[in-house]
Amino acid sequence: MTAPLGRTPLSIGELTDERYGQVIAPGDAEYEAARTVYVGDVDRRPAVILRPRDAEQVARVVALARETGLELAVRSGGHSGAGHGVCEGGIVLDLAHMRALEIDVAARTAWAETGISAGEYTEAAAAHGLATGFGDSTMVGVGGITLGGGIGFLSRKHGMTIDDLLAAEIVTADGELLTVDEHHHPDLFWAVRGGGGNFGVATRFKFRLHELDGVYGGIMVLPVTPEILEAFVAEAEAAPEELSVIVNVWTAPPFPFVPAEYHGKPIILAVLCYAGPAETGEKVVDRFRAIAPPLADMVRAVPYPGIFGPADPSQHPVSAVRNMFIDRVDRATAETILERVTASGAQVAGAQLRVLGGAIARVPSDATAFVHRQSRIMAHLTAVYADPAEAEVHETWAEEFMAAIRQSDSGAYVNFVAHAGPEEIRDVLYPGATGERLAQIKAKYDPTNLFRSNHNIAPAVS
Ligand SMILES: Cc1cc2nc3c(=O)[nH]c(=O)nc-3n(C[C@H](O)[C@H](O)[C@H](O)COP(=O)(O)OP(=O)(O)OC[C@H]3O[C@@H](n4cnc5c(N)ncnc54)[C@H](O)[C@@H]3O)c2cc1C
């Protein structure tokens, strides 16, 4: 079989496991599953999916893409909102077989191959009473979440995932394997902390680990009014940095723990996580319980991995999403959020609010490629729907919702943005000097833009 595109024809029959790792081509039993990504509206058929087993094989796959001219998509956990982990007619470099994790308990560091999921890493580290913070989902790949930044349950206390990144091994467009850290290729080390997969294939990351015996956390469901929402977010802002809160204002799905009379109606479904002693955590969380009697309260002392919901790999939602930062949730904003969530006809519609600050904000905005260090609250708007014919309705809902709650902050978080054109990438994700510096570094390490199945940073033209 020969793929039609590219400078040098790709002869799939000549690709061997020994040189490239596992080879999965159209017609192979694993092909359909291997080309499927998290988002349900991406249906791309790559010419071949290659699953290298080490950095040397990664470099060969990169060379193959360069020589054939075929599009290259790099996949870790496959959870990109735009489906960037798969491409049409090109080569997918899938890190599924690169999931090794070496934990140095005494040094409190770990070297992780980037195909490992956040959940696998978290479980293995927790066995030693240690943790590195990723996001709120166990299924995302350590590769994608780290390169975009990483905002999760430990971020207010310990910073973003990139703030715990000590070093990385990167295969660049010319096939070289570079070890980057503060002292070696510091420009590249700066860029991969927030700049996404633009600069090469990250094969391994070295992370700092924190001692964490357990957390006081879990799901709390509350009825919602503008007053309750305003008070809930205010409490999350006032709470000590040990506490991270994800506040979902949602039309309630038919979860067994949500009383039936609330199904389909707006509620607050919050996930609280206090990373400190349970007795103190309980006192802090009691302040949220006092806002309104919870409809469900599953917040308790648990091992850190117990804070994450069950993983369901069969879920492939189709949704309209918008990501933004806001400065505050005052009464008027809370009213607007409730109105808009209630107005949606989607299966599930909601606004997720995450209070930031703490250790995230203590890192200077130019220290990494994640520039939004002073942003106060991340708002993620989502409408999940089944019928593709409804796409426009839900996209309009999301766009108008975003405009209605826009305040002074014009930024957005790359890992939560689904689709972004060049202007949005420049002005919203990487504004000002950050974008300019990223473009220079892109020109140095990937001048031909081989790595472009991502929120793409165009190489600077000199
Ligand atoms: C259900 C869900 C929950 C989420 N929760 C959070 C959260 O709490 N906090 C948060 O910060 N984010 C969260 N995210 C966003 C998530 O971090 C991003 O979607 C991330 O890009 C997913 O990484 P992945 O490796 O699974 O995705 P992939 O689709 O495999 O990759 C995403 C992007 O990263 C690039 N990439 C991946 N691995 C590598 C690598 N090793 N080298 C070079 N490039 C690479 C890909 O090319 C692609 O551009 C969530 C996403 C989902 C779907």
PDB file of C-alpha atoms and ligand atoms in Angstrom, residues 37-39 72-81 83-86 95 114-115 134-137 139-153 160-161 196-205 246 352 354 378 413-416 451 453-455, ligand 1:
ATOM      1  CA  VAL A  37      -9.757  10.475  19.816  1.00  0.00           C
ATOM      2  CA  TYR A  38     -11.734  11.805  22.785  1.00  0.00           C
ATOM      3  CA  VAL A  39     -13.838  14.387  20.950  1.00  0.00           C
ATOM      4  CA  LEU A  72       2.442  14.578  11.335  1.00  0.00           C
ATOM      5  CA  ALA A  73       0.158  14.398  14.377  1.00  0.00           C
ATOM      6  CA  VAL A  74       1.608  13.607  17.791  1.00  0.00           C
ATOM      7  CA  ARG A  75      -0.633  11.843  20.251  1.00  0.00           C
ATOM      8  CA  SER A  76      -0.236  11.193  23.942  1.00  0.00           C
ATOM      9  CA  GLY A  77      -3.655  10.760  25.618  1.00  0.00           C
ATOM     10  CA  GLY A  78      -5.751  11.823  22.604  1.00  0.00           C
ATOM     11  CA  HIS A  79      -7.798  14.323  24.670  1.00  0.00           C
ATOM     12  CA  SER A  80      -7.161  17.477  22.631  1.00  0.00           C
ATOM     13  CA  GLY A  81     -10.384  19.446  22.193  1.00  0.00           C
ATOM     14  CA  GLY A  83      -8.523  16.353  17.884  1.00  0.00           C
ATOM     15  CA  HIS A  84      -4.921  17.418  17.264  1.00  0.00           C
ATOM     16  CA  GLY A  85      -3.723  13.899  18.069  1.00  0.00           C
ATOM     17  CA  VAL A  86      -4.926  12.538  14.711  1.00  0.00           C
ATOM     18  CA  LEU A  95       3.151   7.504  22.336  1.00  0.00           C
ATOM     19  CA  THR A 114       4.978  11.092  27.896  1.00  0.00           C
ATOM     20  CA  GLY A 115       2.512   8.408  26.776  1.00  0.00           C
ATOM     21  CA  PHE A 134      -2.135  17.482  36.586  1.00  0.00           C
ATOM     22  CA  GLY A 135      -5.805  18.214  35.815  1.00  0.00           C
ATOM     23  CA  ASP A 136      -9.180  16.889  36.915  1.00  0.00           C
ATOM     24  CA  SER A 137      -9.220  13.891  34.551  1.00  0.00           C
ATOM     25  CA  MET A 139      -7.425   9.962  31.148  1.00  0.00           C
ATOM     26  CA  VAL A 140      -5.574  12.926  29.670  1.00  0.00           C
ATOM     27  CA  GLY A 141      -2.045  12.247  28.516  1.00  0.00           C
ATOM     28  CA  VAL A 142       0.859  13.626  30.518  1.00  0.00           C
ATOM     29  CA  GLY A 143       2.265  14.792  27.144  1.00  0.00           C
ATOM     30  CA  GLY A 144      -0.538  17.152  26.143  1.00  0.00           C
ATOM     31  CA  ILE A 145      -1.523  18.523  29.533  1.00  0.00           C
ATOM     32  CA  THR A 146       2.051  19.352  30.495  1.00  0.00           C
ATOM     33  CA  LEU A 147       2.994  21.067  27.232  1.00  0.00           C
ATOM     34  CA  GLY A 148      -0.089  23.305  27.493  1.00  0.00           C
ATOM     35  CA  GLY A 149       0.424  24.179  31.173  1.00  0.00           C
ATOM     36  CA  GLY A 150      -1.665  21.953  33.447  1.00  0.00           C
ATOM     37  CA  ILE A 151      -4.226  23.435  35.847  1.00  0.00           C
ATOM     38  CA  GLY A 152      -5.676  21.129  38.494  1.00  0.00           C
ATOM     39  CA  PHE A 153      -6.405  20.343  42.101  1.00  0.00           C
ATOM     40  CA  MET A 160       0.748  24.464  37.417  1.00  0.00           C
ATOM     41  CA  THR A 161       2.127  21.191  36.060  1.00  0.00           C
ATOM     42  CA  GLY A 196       2.228  23.086  23.366  1.00  0.00           C
ATOM     43  CA  GLY A 197       3.574  20.516  20.921  1.00  0.00           C
ATOM     44  CA  ASN A 198       5.010  23.131  18.556  1.00  0.00           C
ATOM     45  CA  PHE A 199       8.692  22.498  19.172  1.00  0.00           C
ATOM     46  CA  GLY A 200       9.242  18.760  18.929  1.00  0.00           C
ATOM     47  CA  VAL A 201       8.141  15.451  20.383  1.00  0.00           C
ATOM     48  CA  ALA A 202       8.572  15.370  24.147  1.00  0.00           C
ATOM     49  CA  THR A 203       9.612  11.809  24.942  1.00  0.00           C
ATOM     50  CA  ARG A 204      10.242  12.181  28.685  1.00  0.00           C
ATOM     51  CA  PHE A 205       9.571  14.720  31.413  1.00  0.00           C
ATOM     52  CA  ILE A 246     -13.946  23.467  40.433  1.00  0.00           C
ATOM     53  CA  GLN A 352     -17.123  25.636  34.794  1.00  0.00           C
ATOM     54  CA  ARG A 354     -11.981  27.640  38.524  1.00  0.00           C
ATOM     55  CA  MET A 378     -11.050  30.497  34.436  1.00  0.00           C
ATOM     56  CA  TYR A 413      -6.027  28.738  28.281  1.00  0.00           C
ATOM     57  CA  VAL A 414      -4.607  26.787  25.333  1.00  0.00           C
ATOM     58  CA  ASN A 415      -5.410  23.332  26.709  1.00  0.00           C
ATOM     59  CA  PHE A 416      -9.115  24.142  26.952  1.00  0.00           C
ATOM     60  CA  PHE A 451       4.894  20.147  14.108  1.00  0.00           C
ATOM     61  CA  SER A 453      -1.134  19.619  14.270  1.00  0.00           C
ATOM     62  CA  ASN A 454      -1.577  21.815  17.329  1.00  0.00           C
ATOM     63  CA  HIS A 455      -2.490  25.391  18.248  1.00  0.00           C
TER      64      HIS A 455
HETATM   65  C1  LIG B   1     -12.238  15.413  29.998  1.00  0.00           C
HETATM   66  C2  LIG B   1     -11.110  16.407  29.968  1.00  0.00           C
HETATM   67  C3  LIG B   1     -10.700  17.000  31.152  1.00  0.00           C
HETATM   68  C4  LIG B   1      -9.638  17.911  31.147  1.00  0.00           C
HETATM   69  N1  LIG B   1      -9.251  18.492  32.324  1.00  0.00           N
HETATM   70  C5  LIG B   1      -8.189  19.344  32.338  1.00  0.00           C
HETATM   71  C6  LIG B   1      -7.762  19.946  33.542  1.00  0.00           C
HETATM   72  O1  LIG B   1      -8.339  19.747  34.606  1.00  0.00           O
HETATM   73  N2  LIG B   1      -6.688  20.774  33.506  1.00  0.00           N
HETATM   74  C7  LIG B   1      -6.008  21.029  32.351  1.00  0.00           C
HETATM   75  O2  LIG B   1      -5.023  21.754  32.401  1.00  0.00           O
HETATM   76  N3  LIG B   1      -6.420  20.494  31.175  1.00  0.00           N
HETATM   77  C8  LIG B   1      -7.491  19.664  31.149  1.00  0.00           C
HETATM   78  N4  LIG B   1      -7.932  19.140  29.962  1.00  0.00           N
HETATM   79  C9  LIG B   1      -7.311  19.585  28.714  1.00  0.00           C
HETATM   80  C10 LIG B   1      -6.114  18.716  28.370  1.00  0.00           C
HETATM   81  O3  LIG B   1      -5.026  19.072  29.195  1.00  0.00           O
HETATM   82  C11 LIG B   1      -5.712  18.944  26.918  1.00  0.00           C
HETATM   83  O4  LIG B   1      -6.762  18.579  26.069  1.00  0.00           O
HETATM   84  C12 LIG B   1      -4.434  18.184  26.572  1.00  0.00           C
HETATM   85  O5  LIG B   1      -3.928  18.672  25.343  1.00  0.00           O
HETATM   86  C13 LIG B   1      -4.696  16.696  26.466  1.00  0.00           C
HETATM   87  O6  LIG B   1      -3.495  16.033  26.339  1.00  0.00           O
HETATM   88  P1  LIG B   1      -3.446  14.598  25.612  1.00  0.00           P
HETATM   89  O7  LIG B   1      -2.052  14.178  25.611  1.00  0.00           O
HETATM   90  O8  LIG B   1      -4.470  13.715  26.231  1.00  0.00           O
HETATM   91  O9  LIG B   1      -3.974  14.989  24.169  1.00  0.00           O
HETATM   92  P2  LIG B   1      -3.454  14.698  22.686  1.00  0.00           P
HETATM   93  O10 LIG B   1      -4.666  14.918  21.843  1.00  0.00           O
HETATM   94  O11 LIG B   1      -2.754  13.409  22.589  1.00  0.00           O
HETATM   95  O12 LIG B   1      -2.430  15.879  22.463  1.00  0.00           O
HETATM   96  C14 LIG B   1      -2.814  17.224  22.581  1.00  0.00           C
HETATM   97  C15 LIG B   1      -1.801  18.137  21.943  1.00  0.00           C
HETATM   98  O13 LIG B   1      -0.528  17.980  22.539  1.00  0.00           O
HETATM   99  C16 LIG B   1       0.439  17.510  21.597  1.00  0.00           C
HETATM  100  N5  LIG B   1       1.221  16.479  22.257  1.00  0.00           N
HETATM  101  C17 LIG B   1       0.769  15.528  23.102  1.00  0.00           C
HETATM  102  N6  LIG B   1       1.790  14.797  23.562  1.00  0.00           N
HETATM  103  C18 LIG B   1       2.915  15.302  22.999  1.00  0.00           C
HETATM  104  C19 LIG B   1       4.289  14.989  23.101  1.00  0.00           C
HETATM  105  N7  LIG B   1       4.710  14.012  23.880  1.00  0.00           N
HETATM  106  N8  LIG B   1       5.175  15.728  22.374  1.00  0.00           N
HETATM  107  C20 LIG B   1       4.756  16.727  21.580  1.00  0.00           C
HETATM  108  N9  LIG B   1       3.468  17.072  21.451  1.00  0.00           N
HETATM  109  C21 LIG B   1       2.555  16.367  22.160  1.00  0.00           C
HETATM  110  C22 LIG B   1      -0.399  16.968  20.447  1.00  0.00           C
HETATM  111  O14 LIG B   1       0.230  16.988  19.249  1.00  0.00           O
HETATM  112  C23 LIG B   1      -1.608  17.873  20.474  1.00  0.00           C
HETATM  113  O15 LIG B   1      -1.338  19.085  19.831  1.00  0.00           O
HETATM  114  C24 LIG B   1      -8.993  18.232  29.937  1.00  0.00           C
HETATM  115  C25 LIG B   1      -9.436  17.651  28.740  1.00  0.00           C
HETATM  116  C26 LIG B   1     -10.468  16.743  28.755  1.00  0.00           C
HETATM  117  C27 LIG B   1     -10.925  16.146  27.466  1.00  0.00           C
END
